[in-house]
Amino acid sequence: MGSLISRGWESMPALFDDNGFYRLRRLMDRAFDEPMTGQPLAFQTGMYVPACDQEETESHYLFTLDVPGIAKDAIHVNVSGNQLTISGERKEEARGEQNGERYIERRTGTFSRTFNFPTAVEAEEVEANYENGVLRIAVPKTEASKKSRVKIAEGKSGVFSKLLNKSKERAA
């Protein structure tokens, strides 16, 4: 399962996408995460894990989770440091006594998903919206963490010029 948001040191491999070892590691992770059936382990064990789309814009990290059948009050969104945790519970429907057999495919139970951001975020400015079984979360980046385009100067100028001159003075 790919992720825009890192879960630890995984933010580094973005710099090394062409690295064969990185691709091998991802294949190994997938092999152990999806044994035999090709489905993530959580789905095989009966755990409820809501699907989550992740997107990064210049100013925000955006999350969209499918959480049908879960009441808004049963979902919790917490931000601590550079970490977002989304948790909740899908309860099993109460059923009266039934004759015959049942086959249940829908998953119930608690879930928790945690995402680590590679940069600081504005925890107090996080917005969450729940509509028709879809939870949307917008996590703003801090001003310091937003990307900016660097103008490339011609020749030796600025800090490099000063540092090079100091190096030459020491060598002389």
Short mmCIF file of C-alpha atoms in Angstrom, two decimals:
data_model
loop_
_atom_site.label_atom_id
_atom_site.label_comp_id
_atom_site.label_asym_id
_atom_site.label_seq_id
_atom_site.Cartn_x
_atom_site.Cartn_y
_atom_site.Cartn_z
CA MET A 1 0.00 0.00 0.00
CA GLY A 2 1.57 3.27 -1.07
CA SER A 3 1.51 6.34 1.10
CA LEU A 4 2.22 9.99 0.44
CA ILE A 5 2.71 10.56 4.12
CA SER A 6 5.70 8.90 5.68
CA ARG A 7 5.46 6.47 8.54
CA GLY A 8 8.95 7.13 9.85
CA TRP A 9 12.13 6.98 7.81
CA GLU A 10 10.13 6.31 4.64
CA SER A 11 10.20 10.03 3.85
CA MET A 12 13.85 9.64 2.85
CA PRO A 13 13.43 7.13 -0.02
CA ALA A 14 11.56 9.76 -2.03
CA LEU A 15 15.05 11.13 -2.72
CA PHE A 16 16.18 7.71 -3.94
CA ASP A 17 13.23 6.40 -5.98
CA ASP A 18 15.57 4.95 -8.62
CA ASN A 19 17.45 2.97 -5.99
CA GLY A 20 17.03 -0.76 -6.60
CA PHE A 21 17.33 -1.54 -2.89
CA TYR A 22 14.38 0.72 -2.11
CA ARG A 23 12.22 -1.08 -4.69
CA LEU A 24 13.33 -4.44 -3.29
CA ARG A 25 12.43 -3.33 0.25
CA ARG A 26 8.95 -2.23 -0.89
CA LEU A 27 8.42 -5.60 -2.61
CA MET A 28 9.48 -7.44 0.55
CA ASP A 29 7.19 -5.28 2.69
CA ARG A 30 4.30 -6.03 0.35
CA ALA A 31 5.08 -9.77 0.37
CA PHE A 32 4.85 -9.93 4.17
CA ASP A 33 1.90 -7.54 4.37
CA GLU A 34 -0.19 -9.46 1.83
CA PRO A 35 0.55 -13.18 2.38
CA MET A 36 -1.19 -15.76 0.18
CA THR A 37 -4.37 -13.88 -0.77
CA GLY A 38 -2.91 -10.63 -2.06
CA GLN A 39 -4.99 -8.70 0.46
CA PRO A 40 -3.48 -6.62 3.26
CA LEU A 41 -3.10 -8.64 6.47
CA ALA A 42 -5.66 -6.51 8.34
CA PHE A 43 -8.38 -7.54 5.88
CA GLN A 44 -7.49 -11.23 6.21
CA THR A 45 -7.67 -11.16 10.00
CA GLY A 46 -11.10 -9.54 10.03
CA MET A 47 -9.94 -6.16 11.33
CA TYR A 48 -11.84 -3.15 10.06
CA VAL A 49 -9.47 -0.75 8.32
CA PRO A 50 -11.08 2.14 6.43
CA ALA A 51 -9.64 2.99 3.02
CA CYS A 52 -7.75 6.29 3.04
CA ASP A 53 -6.68 8.52 0.15
CA GLN A 54 -3.78 10.86 0.95
CA GLU A 55 -2.76 13.98 -0.93
CA GLU A 56 -0.14 16.64 -0.36
CA THR A 57 -0.63 20.15 -1.71
CA GLU A 58 1.65 23.13 -1.34
CA SER A 59 -0.16 24.22 1.83
CA HIS A 60 -1.94 21.12 3.24
CA TYR A 61 -1.95 17.38 3.77
CA LEU A 62 -5.37 16.04 2.77
CA PHE A 63 -6.99 12.76 3.85
CA THR A 64 -10.22 11.19 2.64
CA LEU A 65 -11.49 8.09 4.47
CA ASP A 66 -14.45 5.89 3.65
CA VAL A 67 -16.22 5.25 6.96
CA PRO A 68 -19.77 4.23 6.02
CA GLY A 69 -21.98 3.08 8.84
CA ILE A 70 -19.90 4.82 11.50
CA ALA A 71 -21.50 7.66 13.43
CA LYS A 72 -19.60 10.94 13.40
CA ASP A 73 -19.37 10.80 17.22
CA ALA A 74 -17.63 7.40 17.02
CA ILE A 75 -14.69 8.87 15.06
CA HIS A 76 -11.77 10.66 16.71
CA VAL A 77 -9.15 12.81 14.98
CA ASN A 78 -6.07 13.77 17.02
CA VAL A 79 -2.93 15.70 16.10
CA SER A 80 0.12 15.52 18.33
CA GLY A 81 3.43 16.96 17.17
CA ASN A 82 3.89 15.83 13.59
CA GLN A 83 1.50 12.90 13.92
CA LEU A 84 -2.15 12.50 12.89
CA THR A 85 -4.19 9.67 14.42
CA ILE A 86 -7.65 8.76 13.17
CA SER A 87 -9.55 6.21 15.23
CA GLY A 88 -13.06 4.98 15.69
CA GLU A 89 -15.37 2.03 15.98
CA ARG A 90 -17.81 0.34 13.67
CA LYS A 91 -20.27 -1.54 15.86
CA GLU A 92 -21.97 -4.75 14.90
CA GLU A 93 -25.67 -4.36 14.29
CA ALA A 94 -27.92 -5.92 16.91
CA ARG A 95 -29.83 -8.80 15.42
CA GLY A 96 -32.68 -10.76 16.86
CA GLU A 97 -32.61 -14.51 17.10
CA GLN A 98 -32.45 -16.05 13.64
CA ASN A 99 -32.93 -19.51 12.30
CA GLY A 100 -30.40 -20.70 9.76
CA GLU A 101 -26.85 -19.83 8.94
CA ARG A 102 -25.25 -16.45 8.39
CA TYR A 103 -22.21 -15.41 6.39
CA ILE A 104 -20.83 -12.03 7.41
CA GLU A 105 -18.49 -10.08 5.12
CA ARG A 106 -18.80 -6.61 6.64
CA ARG A 107 -16.04 -5.88 9.15
CA THR A 108 -16.73 -4.41 12.57
CA GLY A 109 -14.54 -3.33 15.44
CA THR A 110 -12.19 -0.54 16.34
CA PHE A 111 -9.63 0.96 14.03
CA SER A 112 -6.73 3.35 14.36
CA ARG A 113 -4.58 4.83 11.61
CA THR A 114 -1.55 6.99 12.37
CA PHE A 115 0.35 9.13 9.87
CA ASN A 116 3.68 10.86 10.49
CA PHE A 117 4.30 14.12 8.67
CA PRO A 118 7.83 14.87 7.43
CA THR A 119 7.38 18.51 8.47
CA ALA A 120 5.66 20.49 11.22
CA VAL A 121 1.92 21.11 10.92
CA GLU A 122 -0.56 23.64 12.34
CA ALA A 123 -2.30 21.35 14.85
CA GLU A 124 -4.79 24.01 15.97
CA GLU A 125 -5.90 24.70 12.38
CA VAL A 126 -6.82 21.12 11.36
CA GLU A 127 -10.28 20.80 9.81
CA ALA A 128 -12.39 17.64 9.59
CA ASN A 129 -15.66 17.18 7.71
CA TYR A 130 -17.98 14.17 7.74
CA GLU A 131 -20.66 13.70 5.10
CA ASN A 132 -22.41 10.62 3.69
CA GLY A 133 -19.92 8.19 5.23
CA VAL A 134 -16.85 10.06 4.00
CA LEU A 135 -14.44 11.76 6.41
CA ARG A 136 -12.23 14.51 4.98
CA ILE A 137 -9.35 16.00 6.95
CA ALA A 138 -7.20 18.99 5.96
CA VAL A 139 -3.97 19.45 7.91
CA PRO A 140 -2.24 22.78 7.18
CA LYS A 141 1.54 22.91 6.96
CA THR A 142 3.41 25.54 8.96
CA GLU A 143 4.75 28.52 7.06
CA ALA A 144 8.29 27.28 7.72
CA SER A 145 7.54 23.88 6.17
CA LYS A 146 5.95 25.15 2.95
CA LYS A 147 8.08 24.73 -0.14
CA SER A 148 9.52 27.79 -1.78
CA ARG A 149 11.29 28.14 -5.10
CA VAL A 150 14.95 29.13 -4.80
CA LYS A 151 16.32 31.64 -7.28
CA ILE A 152 19.67 30.50 -8.66
CA ALA A 153 22.23 33.29 -8.87
CA GLU A 154 24.95 33.49 -11.51
CA GLY A 155 28.58 33.18 -10.37
CA LYS A 156 29.88 33.49 -6.82
CA SER A 157 27.62 35.61 -4.67
CA GLY A 158 25.95 35.77 -1.29
CA VAL A 159 26.89 33.30 1.44
CA PHE A 160 29.08 31.18 -0.83
CA SER A 161 31.16 34.19 -1.84
CA LYS A 162 31.73 35.11 1.81
CA LEU A 163 32.60 31.53 2.79
CA LEU A 164 35.01 31.10 -0.13
CA ASN A 165 36.75 34.38 0.74
CA LYS A 166 37.16 33.28 4.38
CA SER A 167 38.60 29.95 3.23
CA LYS A 168 41.09 31.73 0.99
CA GLU A 169 42.10 34.08 3.84
CA ARG A 170 42.76 31.14 6.18
CA ALA A 171 44.78 29.30 3.55
CA ALA A 172 46.98 32.36 2.94
#
